mmCIF file of N, CA and C in Angstrom:
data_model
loop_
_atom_site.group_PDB
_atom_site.id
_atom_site.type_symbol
_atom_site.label_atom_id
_atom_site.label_comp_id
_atom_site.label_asym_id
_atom_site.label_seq_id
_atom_site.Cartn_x
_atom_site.Cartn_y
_atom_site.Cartn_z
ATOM 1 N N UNK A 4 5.804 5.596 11.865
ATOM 2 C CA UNK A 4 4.705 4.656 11.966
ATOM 3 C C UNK A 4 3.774 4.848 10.771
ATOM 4 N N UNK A 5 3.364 3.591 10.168
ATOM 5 C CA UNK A 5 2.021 3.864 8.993
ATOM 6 C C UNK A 5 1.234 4.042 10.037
ATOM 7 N N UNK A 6 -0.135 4.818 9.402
ATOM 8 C CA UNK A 6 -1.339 5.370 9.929
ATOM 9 C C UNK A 6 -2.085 4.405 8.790
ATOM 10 N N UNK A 7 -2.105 4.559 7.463
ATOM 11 C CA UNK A 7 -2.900 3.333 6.585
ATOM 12 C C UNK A 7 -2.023 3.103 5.394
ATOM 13 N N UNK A 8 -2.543 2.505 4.593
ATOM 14 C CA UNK A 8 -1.679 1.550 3.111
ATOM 15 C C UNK A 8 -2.700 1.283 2.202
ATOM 16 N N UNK A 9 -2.650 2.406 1.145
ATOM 17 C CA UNK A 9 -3.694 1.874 0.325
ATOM 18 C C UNK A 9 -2.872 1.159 -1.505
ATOM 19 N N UNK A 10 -3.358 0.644 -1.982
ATOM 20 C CA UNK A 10 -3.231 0.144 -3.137
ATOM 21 C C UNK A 10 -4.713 0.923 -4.159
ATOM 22 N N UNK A 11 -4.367 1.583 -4.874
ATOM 23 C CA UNK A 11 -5.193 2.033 -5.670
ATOM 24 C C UNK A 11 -4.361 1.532 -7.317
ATOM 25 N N UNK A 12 -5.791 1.643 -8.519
ATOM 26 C CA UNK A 12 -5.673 2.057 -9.501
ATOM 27 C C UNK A 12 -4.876 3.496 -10.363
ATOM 28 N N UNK A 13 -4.535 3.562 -11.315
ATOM 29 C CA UNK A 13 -4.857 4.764 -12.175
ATOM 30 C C UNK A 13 -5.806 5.145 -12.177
ATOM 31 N N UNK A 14 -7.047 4.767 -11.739
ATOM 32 C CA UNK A 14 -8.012 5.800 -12.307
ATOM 33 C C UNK A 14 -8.616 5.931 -10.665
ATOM 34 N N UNK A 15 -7.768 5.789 -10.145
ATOM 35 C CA UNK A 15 -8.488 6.078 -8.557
ATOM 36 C C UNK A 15 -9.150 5.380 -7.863
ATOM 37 N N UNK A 16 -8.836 3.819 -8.296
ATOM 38 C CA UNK A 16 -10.235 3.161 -7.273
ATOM 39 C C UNK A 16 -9.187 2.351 -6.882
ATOM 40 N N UNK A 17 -9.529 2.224 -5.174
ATOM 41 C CA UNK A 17 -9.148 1.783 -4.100
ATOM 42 C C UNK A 17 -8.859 0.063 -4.233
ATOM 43 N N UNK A 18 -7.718 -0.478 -4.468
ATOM 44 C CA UNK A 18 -7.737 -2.148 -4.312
ATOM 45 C C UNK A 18 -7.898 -2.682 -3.282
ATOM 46 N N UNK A 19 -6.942 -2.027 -2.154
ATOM 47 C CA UNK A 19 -6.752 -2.458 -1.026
ATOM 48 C C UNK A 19 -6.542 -1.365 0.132
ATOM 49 N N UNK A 20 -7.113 -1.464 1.452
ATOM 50 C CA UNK A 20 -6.594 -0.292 2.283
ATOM 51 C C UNK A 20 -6.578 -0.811 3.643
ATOM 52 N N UNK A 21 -5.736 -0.660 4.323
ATOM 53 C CA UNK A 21 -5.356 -0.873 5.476
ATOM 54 C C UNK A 21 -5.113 0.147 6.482
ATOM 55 N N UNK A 22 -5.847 0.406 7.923
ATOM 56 C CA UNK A 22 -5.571 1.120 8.886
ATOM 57 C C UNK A 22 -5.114 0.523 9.848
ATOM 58 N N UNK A 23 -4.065 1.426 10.440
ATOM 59 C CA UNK A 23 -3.416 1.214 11.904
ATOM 60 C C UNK A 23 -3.506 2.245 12.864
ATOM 61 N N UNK A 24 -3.831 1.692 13.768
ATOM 62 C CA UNK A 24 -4.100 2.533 14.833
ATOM 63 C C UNK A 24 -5.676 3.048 14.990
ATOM 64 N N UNK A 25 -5.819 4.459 15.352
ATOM 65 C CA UNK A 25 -7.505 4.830 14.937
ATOM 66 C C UNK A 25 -7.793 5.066 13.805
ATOM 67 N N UNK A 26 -8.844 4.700 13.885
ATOM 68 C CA UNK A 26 -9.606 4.226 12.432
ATOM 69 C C UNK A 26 -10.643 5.249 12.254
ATOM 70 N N UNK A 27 -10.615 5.789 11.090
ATOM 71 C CA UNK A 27 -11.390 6.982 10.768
ATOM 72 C C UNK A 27 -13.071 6.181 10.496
ATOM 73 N N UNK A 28 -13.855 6.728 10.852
ATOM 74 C CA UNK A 28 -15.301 6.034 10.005
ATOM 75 C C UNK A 28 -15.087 6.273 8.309
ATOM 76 N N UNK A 29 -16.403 5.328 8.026
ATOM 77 C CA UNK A 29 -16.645 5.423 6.690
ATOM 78 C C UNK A 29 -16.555 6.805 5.996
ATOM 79 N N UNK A 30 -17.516 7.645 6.535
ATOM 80 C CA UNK A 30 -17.316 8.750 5.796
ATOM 81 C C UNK A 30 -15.910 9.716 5.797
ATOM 82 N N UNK A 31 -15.169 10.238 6.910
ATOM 83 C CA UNK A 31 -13.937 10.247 7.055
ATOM 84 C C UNK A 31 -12.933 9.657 6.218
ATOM 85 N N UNK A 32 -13.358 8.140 6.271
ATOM 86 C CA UNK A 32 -12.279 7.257 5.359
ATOM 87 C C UNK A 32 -12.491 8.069 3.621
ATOM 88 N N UNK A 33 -13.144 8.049 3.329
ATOM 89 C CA UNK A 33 -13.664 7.753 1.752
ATOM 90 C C UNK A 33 -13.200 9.330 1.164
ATOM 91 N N UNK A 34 -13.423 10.433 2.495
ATOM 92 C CA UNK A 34 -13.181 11.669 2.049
ATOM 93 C C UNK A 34 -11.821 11.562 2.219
ATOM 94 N N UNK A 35 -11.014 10.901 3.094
ATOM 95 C CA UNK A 35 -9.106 11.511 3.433
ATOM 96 C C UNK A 35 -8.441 10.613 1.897
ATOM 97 N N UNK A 36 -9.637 9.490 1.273
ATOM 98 C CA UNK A 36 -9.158 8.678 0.624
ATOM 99 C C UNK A 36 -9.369 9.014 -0.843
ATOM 100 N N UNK A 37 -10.740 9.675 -0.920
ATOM 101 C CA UNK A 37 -10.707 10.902 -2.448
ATOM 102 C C UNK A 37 -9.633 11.782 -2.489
ATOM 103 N N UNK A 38 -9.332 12.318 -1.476
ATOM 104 C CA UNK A 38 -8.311 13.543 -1.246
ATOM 105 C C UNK A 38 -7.003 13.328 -1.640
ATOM 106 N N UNK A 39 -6.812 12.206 -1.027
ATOM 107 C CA UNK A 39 -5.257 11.711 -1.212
ATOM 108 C C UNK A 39 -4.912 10.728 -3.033
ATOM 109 N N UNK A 40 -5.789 10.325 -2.860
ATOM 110 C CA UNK A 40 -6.090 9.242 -4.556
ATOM 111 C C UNK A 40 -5.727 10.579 -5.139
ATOM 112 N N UNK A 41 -6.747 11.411 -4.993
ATOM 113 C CA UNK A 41 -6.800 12.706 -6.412
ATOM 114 C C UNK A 41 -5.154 13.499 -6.665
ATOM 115 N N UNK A 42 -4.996 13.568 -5.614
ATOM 116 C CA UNK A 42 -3.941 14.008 -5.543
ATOM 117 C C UNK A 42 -2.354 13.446 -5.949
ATOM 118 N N UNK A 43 -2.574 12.234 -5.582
ATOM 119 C CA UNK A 43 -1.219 11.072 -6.214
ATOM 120 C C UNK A 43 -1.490 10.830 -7.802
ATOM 121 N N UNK A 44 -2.864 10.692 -8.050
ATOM 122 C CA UNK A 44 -2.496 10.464 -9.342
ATOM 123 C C UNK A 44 -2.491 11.359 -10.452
ATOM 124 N N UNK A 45 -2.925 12.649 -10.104
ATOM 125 C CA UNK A 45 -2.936 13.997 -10.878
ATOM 126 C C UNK A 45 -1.266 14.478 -10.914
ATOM 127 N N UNK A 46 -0.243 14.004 -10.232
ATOM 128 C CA UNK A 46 0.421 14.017 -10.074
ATOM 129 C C UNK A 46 1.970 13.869 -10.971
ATOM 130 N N UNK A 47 2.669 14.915 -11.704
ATOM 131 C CA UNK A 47 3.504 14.561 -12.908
ATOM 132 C C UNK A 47 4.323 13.845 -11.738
ATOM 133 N N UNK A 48 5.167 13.115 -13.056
ATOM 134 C CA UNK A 48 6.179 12.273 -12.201
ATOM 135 C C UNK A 48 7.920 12.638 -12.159
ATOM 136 N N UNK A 49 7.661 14.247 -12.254
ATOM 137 C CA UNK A 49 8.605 15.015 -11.453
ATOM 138 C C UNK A 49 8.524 15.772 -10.674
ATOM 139 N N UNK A 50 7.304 15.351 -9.904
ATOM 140 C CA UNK A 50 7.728 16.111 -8.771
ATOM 141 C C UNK A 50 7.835 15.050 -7.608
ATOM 142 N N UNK A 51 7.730 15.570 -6.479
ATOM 143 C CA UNK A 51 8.054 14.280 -5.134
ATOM 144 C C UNK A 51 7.080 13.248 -5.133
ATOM 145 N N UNK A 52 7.557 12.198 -4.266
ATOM 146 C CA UNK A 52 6.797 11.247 -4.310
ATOM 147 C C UNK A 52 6.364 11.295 -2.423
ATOM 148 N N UNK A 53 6.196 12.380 -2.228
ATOM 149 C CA UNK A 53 5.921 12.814 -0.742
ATOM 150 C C UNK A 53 5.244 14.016 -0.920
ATOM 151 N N UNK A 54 4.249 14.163 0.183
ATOM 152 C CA UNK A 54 3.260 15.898 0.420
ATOM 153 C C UNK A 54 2.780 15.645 1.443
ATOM 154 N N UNK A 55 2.430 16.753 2.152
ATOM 155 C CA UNK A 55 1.620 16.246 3.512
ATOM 156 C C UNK A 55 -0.035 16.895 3.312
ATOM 157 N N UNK A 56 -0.581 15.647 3.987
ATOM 158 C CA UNK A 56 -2.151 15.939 4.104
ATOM 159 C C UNK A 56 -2.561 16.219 5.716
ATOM 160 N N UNK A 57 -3.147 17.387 6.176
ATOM 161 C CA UNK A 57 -3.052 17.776 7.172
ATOM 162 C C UNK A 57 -2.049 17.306 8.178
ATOM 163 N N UNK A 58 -1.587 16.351 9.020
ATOM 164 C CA UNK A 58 -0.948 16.115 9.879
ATOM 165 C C UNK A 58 -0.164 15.035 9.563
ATOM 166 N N UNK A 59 0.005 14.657 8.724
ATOM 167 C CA UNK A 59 0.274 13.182 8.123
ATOM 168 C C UNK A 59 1.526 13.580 6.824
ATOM 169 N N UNK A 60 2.442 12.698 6.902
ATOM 170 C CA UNK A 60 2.824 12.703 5.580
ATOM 171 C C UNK A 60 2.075 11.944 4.461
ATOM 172 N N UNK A 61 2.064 11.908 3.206
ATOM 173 C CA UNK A 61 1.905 10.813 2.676
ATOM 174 C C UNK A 61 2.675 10.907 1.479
ATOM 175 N N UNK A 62 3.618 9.357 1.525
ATOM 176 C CA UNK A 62 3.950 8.608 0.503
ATOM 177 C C UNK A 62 3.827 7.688 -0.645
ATOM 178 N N UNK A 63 4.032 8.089 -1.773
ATOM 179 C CA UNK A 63 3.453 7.105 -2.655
ATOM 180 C C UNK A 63 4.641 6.801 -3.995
ATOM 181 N N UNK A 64 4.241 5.497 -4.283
ATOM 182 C CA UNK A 64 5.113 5.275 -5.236
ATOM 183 C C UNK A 64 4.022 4.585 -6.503
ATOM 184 N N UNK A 65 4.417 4.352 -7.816
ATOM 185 C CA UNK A 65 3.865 4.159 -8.899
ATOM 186 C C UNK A 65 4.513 2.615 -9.335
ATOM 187 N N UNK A 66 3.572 2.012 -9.772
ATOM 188 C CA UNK A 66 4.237 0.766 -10.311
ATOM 189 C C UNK A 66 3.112 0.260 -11.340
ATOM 190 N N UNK A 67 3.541 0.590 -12.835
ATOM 191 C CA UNK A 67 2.868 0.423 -14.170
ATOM 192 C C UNK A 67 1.372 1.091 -13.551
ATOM 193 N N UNK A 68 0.326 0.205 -13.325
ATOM 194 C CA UNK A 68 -1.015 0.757 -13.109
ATOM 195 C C UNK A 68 -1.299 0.893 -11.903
ATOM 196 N N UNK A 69 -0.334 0.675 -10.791
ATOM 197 C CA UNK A 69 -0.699 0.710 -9.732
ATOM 198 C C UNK A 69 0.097 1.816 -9.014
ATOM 199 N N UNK A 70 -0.895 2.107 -7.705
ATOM 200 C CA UNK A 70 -0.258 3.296 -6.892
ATOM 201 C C UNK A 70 0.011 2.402 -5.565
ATOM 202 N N UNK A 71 1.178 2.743 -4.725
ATOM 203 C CA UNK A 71 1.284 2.209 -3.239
ATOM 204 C C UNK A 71 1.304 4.110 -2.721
ATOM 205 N N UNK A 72 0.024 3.930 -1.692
ATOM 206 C CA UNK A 72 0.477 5.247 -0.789
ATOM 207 C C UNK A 72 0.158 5.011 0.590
ATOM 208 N N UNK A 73 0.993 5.825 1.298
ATOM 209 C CA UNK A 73 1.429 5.112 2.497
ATOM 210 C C UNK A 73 0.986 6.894 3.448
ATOM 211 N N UNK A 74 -0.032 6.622 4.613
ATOM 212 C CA UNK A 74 0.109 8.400 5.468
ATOM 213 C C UNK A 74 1.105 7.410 6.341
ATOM 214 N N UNK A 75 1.934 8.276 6.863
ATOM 215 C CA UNK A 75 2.573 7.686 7.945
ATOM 216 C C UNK A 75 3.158 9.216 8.617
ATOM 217 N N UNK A 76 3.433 9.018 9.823
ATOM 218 C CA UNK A 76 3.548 9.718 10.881
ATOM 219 C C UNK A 76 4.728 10.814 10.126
ATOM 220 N N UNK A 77 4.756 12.218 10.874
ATOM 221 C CA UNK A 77 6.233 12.971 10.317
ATOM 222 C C UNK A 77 7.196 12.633 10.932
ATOM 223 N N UNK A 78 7.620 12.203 11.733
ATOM 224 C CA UNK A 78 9.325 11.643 11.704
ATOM 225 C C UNK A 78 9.063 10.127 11.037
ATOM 226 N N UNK A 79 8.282 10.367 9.650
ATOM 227 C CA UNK A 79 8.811 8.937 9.154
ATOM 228 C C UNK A 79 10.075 9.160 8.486
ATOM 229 N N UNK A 80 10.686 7.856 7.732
ATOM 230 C CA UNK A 80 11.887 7.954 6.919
ATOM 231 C C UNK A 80 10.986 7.698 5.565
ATOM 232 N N UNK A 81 10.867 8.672 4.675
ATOM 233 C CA UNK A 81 10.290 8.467 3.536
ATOM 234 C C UNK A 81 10.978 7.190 2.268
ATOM 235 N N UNK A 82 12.019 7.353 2.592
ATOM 236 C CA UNK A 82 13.101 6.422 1.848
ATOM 237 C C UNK A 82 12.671 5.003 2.064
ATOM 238 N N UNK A 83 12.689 4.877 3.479
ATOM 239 C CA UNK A 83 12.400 3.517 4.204
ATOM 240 C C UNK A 83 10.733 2.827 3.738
ATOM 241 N N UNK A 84 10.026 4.062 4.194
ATOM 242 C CA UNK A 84 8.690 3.861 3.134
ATOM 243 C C UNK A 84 8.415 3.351 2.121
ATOM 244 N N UNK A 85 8.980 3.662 0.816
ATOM 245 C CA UNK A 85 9.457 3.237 0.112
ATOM 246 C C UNK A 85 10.203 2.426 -0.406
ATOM 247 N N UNK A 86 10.937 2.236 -0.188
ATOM 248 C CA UNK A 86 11.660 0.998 0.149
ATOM 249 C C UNK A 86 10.437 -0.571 0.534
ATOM 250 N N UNK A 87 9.801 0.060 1.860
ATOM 251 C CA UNK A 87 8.515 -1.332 1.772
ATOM 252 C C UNK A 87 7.427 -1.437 1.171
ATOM 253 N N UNK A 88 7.565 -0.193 0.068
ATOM 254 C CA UNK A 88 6.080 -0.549 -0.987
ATOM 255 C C UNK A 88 7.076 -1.530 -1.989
ATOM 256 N N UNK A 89 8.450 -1.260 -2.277
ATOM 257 C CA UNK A 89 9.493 -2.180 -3.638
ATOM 258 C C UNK A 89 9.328 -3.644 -2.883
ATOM 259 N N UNK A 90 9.374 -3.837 -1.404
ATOM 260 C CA UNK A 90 10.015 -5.540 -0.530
ATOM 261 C C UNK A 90 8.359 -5.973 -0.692
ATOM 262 N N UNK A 91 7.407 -4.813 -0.555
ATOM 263 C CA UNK A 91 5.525 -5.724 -0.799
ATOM 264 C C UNK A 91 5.739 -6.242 -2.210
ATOM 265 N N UNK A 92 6.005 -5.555 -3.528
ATOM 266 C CA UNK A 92 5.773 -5.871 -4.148
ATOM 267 C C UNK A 92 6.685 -6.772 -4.948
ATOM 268 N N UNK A 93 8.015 -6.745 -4.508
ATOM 269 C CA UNK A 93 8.614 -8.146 -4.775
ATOM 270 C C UNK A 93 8.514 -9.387 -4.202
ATOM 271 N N UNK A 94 8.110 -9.205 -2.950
ATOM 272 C CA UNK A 94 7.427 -10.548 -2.540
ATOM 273 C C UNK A 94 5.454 -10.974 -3.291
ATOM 274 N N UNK A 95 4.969 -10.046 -3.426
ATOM 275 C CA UNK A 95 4.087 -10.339 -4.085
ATOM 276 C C UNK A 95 4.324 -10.984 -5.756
ATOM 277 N N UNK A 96 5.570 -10.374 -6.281
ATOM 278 C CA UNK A 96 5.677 -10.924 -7.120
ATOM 279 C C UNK A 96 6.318 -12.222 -7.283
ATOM 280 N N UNK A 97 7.149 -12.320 -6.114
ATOM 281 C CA UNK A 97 8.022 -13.952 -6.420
ATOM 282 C C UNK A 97 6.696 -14.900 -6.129
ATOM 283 N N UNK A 98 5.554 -14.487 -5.362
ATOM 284 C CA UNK A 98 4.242 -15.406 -4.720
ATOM 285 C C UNK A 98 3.281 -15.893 -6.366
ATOM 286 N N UNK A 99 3.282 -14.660 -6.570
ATOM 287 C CA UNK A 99 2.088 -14.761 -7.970
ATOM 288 C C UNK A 99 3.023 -15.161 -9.257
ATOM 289 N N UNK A 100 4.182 -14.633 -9.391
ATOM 290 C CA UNK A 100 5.170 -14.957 -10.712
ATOM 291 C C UNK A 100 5.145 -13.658 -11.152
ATOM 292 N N UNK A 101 3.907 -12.595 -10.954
ATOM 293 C CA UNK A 101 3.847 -11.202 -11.801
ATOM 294 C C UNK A 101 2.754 -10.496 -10.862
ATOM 295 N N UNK A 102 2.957 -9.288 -11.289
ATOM 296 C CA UNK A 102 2.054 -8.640 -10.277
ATOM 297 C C UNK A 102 1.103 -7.415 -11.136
ATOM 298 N N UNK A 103 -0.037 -7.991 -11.065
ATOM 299 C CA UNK A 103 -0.861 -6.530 -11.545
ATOM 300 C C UNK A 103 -2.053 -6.264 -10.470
ATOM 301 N N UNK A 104 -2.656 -5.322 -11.348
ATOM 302 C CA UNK A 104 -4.075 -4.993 -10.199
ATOM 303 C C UNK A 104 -4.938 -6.042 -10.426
ATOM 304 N N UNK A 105 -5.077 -7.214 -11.356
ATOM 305 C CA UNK A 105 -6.001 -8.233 -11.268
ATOM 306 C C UNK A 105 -5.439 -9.413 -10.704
ATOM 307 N N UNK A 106 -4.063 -9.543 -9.806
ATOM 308 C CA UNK A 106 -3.330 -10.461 -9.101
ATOM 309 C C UNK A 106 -4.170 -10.290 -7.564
ATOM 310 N N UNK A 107 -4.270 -8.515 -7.698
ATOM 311 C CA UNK A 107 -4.719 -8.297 -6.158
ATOM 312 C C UNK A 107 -5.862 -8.177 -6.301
ATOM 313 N N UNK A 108 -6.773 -7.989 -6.722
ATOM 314 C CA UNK A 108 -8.420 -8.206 -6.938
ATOM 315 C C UNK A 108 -8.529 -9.673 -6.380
ATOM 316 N N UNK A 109 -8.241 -10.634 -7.534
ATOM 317 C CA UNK A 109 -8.288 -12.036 -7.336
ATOM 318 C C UNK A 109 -7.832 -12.614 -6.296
ATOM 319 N N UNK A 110 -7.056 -12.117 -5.493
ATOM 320 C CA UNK A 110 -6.103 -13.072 -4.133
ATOM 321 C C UNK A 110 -6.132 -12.038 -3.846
ATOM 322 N N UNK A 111 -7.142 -10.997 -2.783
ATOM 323 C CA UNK A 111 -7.163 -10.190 -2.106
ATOM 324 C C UNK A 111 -6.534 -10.585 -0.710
ATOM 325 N N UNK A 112 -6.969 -11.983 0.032
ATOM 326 C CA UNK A 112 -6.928 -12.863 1.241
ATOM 327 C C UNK A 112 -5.269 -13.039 0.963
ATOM 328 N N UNK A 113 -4.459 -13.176 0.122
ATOM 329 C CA UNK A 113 -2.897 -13.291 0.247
ATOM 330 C C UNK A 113 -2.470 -12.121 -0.082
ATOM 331 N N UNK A 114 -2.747 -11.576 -0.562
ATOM 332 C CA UNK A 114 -2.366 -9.928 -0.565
ATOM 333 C C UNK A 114 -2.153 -8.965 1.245
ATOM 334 N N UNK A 115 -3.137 -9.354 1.477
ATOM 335 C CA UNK A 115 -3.845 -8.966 2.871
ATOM 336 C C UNK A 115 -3.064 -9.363 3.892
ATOM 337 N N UNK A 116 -2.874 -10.774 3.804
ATOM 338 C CA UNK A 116 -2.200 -11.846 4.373
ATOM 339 C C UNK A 116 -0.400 -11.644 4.358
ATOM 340 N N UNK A 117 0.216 -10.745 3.191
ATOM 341 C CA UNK A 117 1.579 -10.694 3.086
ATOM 342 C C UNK A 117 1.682 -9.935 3.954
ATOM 343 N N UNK A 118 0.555 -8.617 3.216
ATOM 344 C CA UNK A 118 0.693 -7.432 4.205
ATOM 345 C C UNK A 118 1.162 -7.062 5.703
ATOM 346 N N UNK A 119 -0.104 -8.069 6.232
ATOM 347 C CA UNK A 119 -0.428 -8.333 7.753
ATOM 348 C C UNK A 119 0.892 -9.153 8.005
ATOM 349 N N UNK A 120 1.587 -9.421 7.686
ATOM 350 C CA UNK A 120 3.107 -10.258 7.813
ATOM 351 C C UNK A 120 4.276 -9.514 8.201
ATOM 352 N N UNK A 121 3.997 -8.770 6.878
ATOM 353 C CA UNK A 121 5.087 -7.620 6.978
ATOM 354 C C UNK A 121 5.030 -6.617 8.370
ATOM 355 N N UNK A 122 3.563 -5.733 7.930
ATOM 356 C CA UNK A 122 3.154 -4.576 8.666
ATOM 357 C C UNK A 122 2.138 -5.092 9.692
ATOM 358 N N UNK A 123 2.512 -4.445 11.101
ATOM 359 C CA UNK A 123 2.002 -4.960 12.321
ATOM 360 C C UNK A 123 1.471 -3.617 13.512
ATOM 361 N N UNK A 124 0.425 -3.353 13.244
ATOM 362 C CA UNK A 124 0.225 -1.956 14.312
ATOM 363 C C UNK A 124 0.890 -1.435 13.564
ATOM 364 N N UNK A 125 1.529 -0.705 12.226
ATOM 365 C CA UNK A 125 2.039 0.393 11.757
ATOM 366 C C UNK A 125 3.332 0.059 11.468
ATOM 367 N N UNK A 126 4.046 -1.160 11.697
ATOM 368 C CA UNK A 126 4.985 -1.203 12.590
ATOM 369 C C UNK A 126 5.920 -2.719 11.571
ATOM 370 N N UNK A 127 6.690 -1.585 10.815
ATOM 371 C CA UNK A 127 7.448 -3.393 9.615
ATOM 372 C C UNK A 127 7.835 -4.351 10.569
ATOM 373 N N UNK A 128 7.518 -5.303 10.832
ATOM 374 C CA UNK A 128 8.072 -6.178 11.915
ATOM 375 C C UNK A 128 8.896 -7.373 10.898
ATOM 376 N N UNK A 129 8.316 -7.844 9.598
ATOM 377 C CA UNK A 129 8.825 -8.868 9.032
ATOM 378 C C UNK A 129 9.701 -8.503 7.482
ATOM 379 N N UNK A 130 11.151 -9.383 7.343
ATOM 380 C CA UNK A 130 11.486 -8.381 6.350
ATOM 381 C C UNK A 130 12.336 -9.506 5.432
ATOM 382 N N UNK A 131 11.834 -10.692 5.924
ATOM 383 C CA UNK A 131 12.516 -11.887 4.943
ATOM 384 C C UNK A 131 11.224 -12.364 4.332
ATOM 385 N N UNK A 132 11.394 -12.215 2.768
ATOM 386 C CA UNK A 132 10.552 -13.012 2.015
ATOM 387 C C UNK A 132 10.154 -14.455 1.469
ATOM 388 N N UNK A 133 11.367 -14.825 1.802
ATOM 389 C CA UNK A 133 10.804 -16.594 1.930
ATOM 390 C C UNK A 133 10.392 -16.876 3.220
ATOM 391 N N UNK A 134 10.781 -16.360 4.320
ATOM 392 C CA UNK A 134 9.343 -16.779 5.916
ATOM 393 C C UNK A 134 8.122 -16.180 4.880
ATOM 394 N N UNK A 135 7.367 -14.762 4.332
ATOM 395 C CA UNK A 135 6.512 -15.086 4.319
ATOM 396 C C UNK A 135 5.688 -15.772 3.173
ATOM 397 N N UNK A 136 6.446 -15.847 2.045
ATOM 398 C CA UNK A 136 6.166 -16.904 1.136
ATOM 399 C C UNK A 136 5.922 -18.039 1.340
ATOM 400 N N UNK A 137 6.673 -18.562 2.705
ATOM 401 C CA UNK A 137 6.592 -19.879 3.115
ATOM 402 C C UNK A 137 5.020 -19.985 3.813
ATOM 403 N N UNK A 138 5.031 -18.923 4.232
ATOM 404 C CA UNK A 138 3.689 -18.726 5.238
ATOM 405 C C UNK A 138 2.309 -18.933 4.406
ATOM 406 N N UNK A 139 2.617 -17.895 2.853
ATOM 407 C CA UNK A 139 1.811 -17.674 2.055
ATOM 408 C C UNK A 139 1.509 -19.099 1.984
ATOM 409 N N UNK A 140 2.384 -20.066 0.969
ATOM 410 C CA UNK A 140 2.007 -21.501 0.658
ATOM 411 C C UNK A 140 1.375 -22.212 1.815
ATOM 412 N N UNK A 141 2.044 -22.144 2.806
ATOM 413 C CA UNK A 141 0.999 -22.955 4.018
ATOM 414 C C UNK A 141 0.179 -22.779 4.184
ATOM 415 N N UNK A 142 -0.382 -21.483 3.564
ATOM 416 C CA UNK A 142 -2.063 -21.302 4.454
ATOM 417 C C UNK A 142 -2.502 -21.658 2.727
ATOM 418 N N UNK A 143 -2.395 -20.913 1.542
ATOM 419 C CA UNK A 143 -2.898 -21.078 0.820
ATOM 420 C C UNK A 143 -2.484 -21.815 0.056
ATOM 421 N N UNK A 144 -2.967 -23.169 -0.246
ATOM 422 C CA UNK A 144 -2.239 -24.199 -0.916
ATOM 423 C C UNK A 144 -2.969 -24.340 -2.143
#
């Protein structure tokens, strides 16, 4: 199960973040979310793309300037994880034509919107990208 989904920068600032399930407060959030940022992106890119933060795994993958990191429960499948940060961001990209961090700044509301498509309570429920492309265009025309 995801616990949250953040989209960060290289330089550590938060694009997008999503919780499932209980929701930490603000201050909670911002500290599990310094902790984990600092840590993914200090990060050479030989070593894993997995570590655990107290009780949580967390996963992350790199794409040019952007980070996908994912806490999700320990019997996750890290592979599988992964796997749905590559299906977010190829559907984000067949939506926009290209994908950077100023695709998701600017169209935060379809970003949000794929997301919430895909991921449901923690939980990949959707895994064909033309339903939600199709979805995307219908709402946002």
């Amino acid at each position: 199960m995801i616990n949250f989904f953040l989209i960060v920068n290289r330089h550590g600032q938060t694009r997008l973040a999503q919780y499932y399930g209980e929701r930490p407060t603000i201050e909670e959030r911002q500290k599990l979310e310094n902790e984990i940022i600092r840590q993914c992106v200090s990060r050479n890119e030989e070593t894993s793309f997995c570590f655990h933060q107290g009780e949580q795994k967390i996963i992350y993958k790199r794409y040019l300037a952007i980070y996908c990191i994912a806490g999700v429960s320990e019997d996750a499948n890290e592979l599988a994880v992964v796997s749905f940060f590559d299906f977010l961001f190829q559907t984000l990209r067949d939506y926009f034509g290209d994908i950077t961090e100023f695709h998701i700044l600017y169209h935060l509301a379809e970003t949000y919107t794929a997301l919430n498509e895909i991921v449901m309570d923690g939980v990949i429920v959707e895994t064909s990208k033309t339903k939600i492309i199709s979805f995307l265009n219908s709402i946002f025309v």
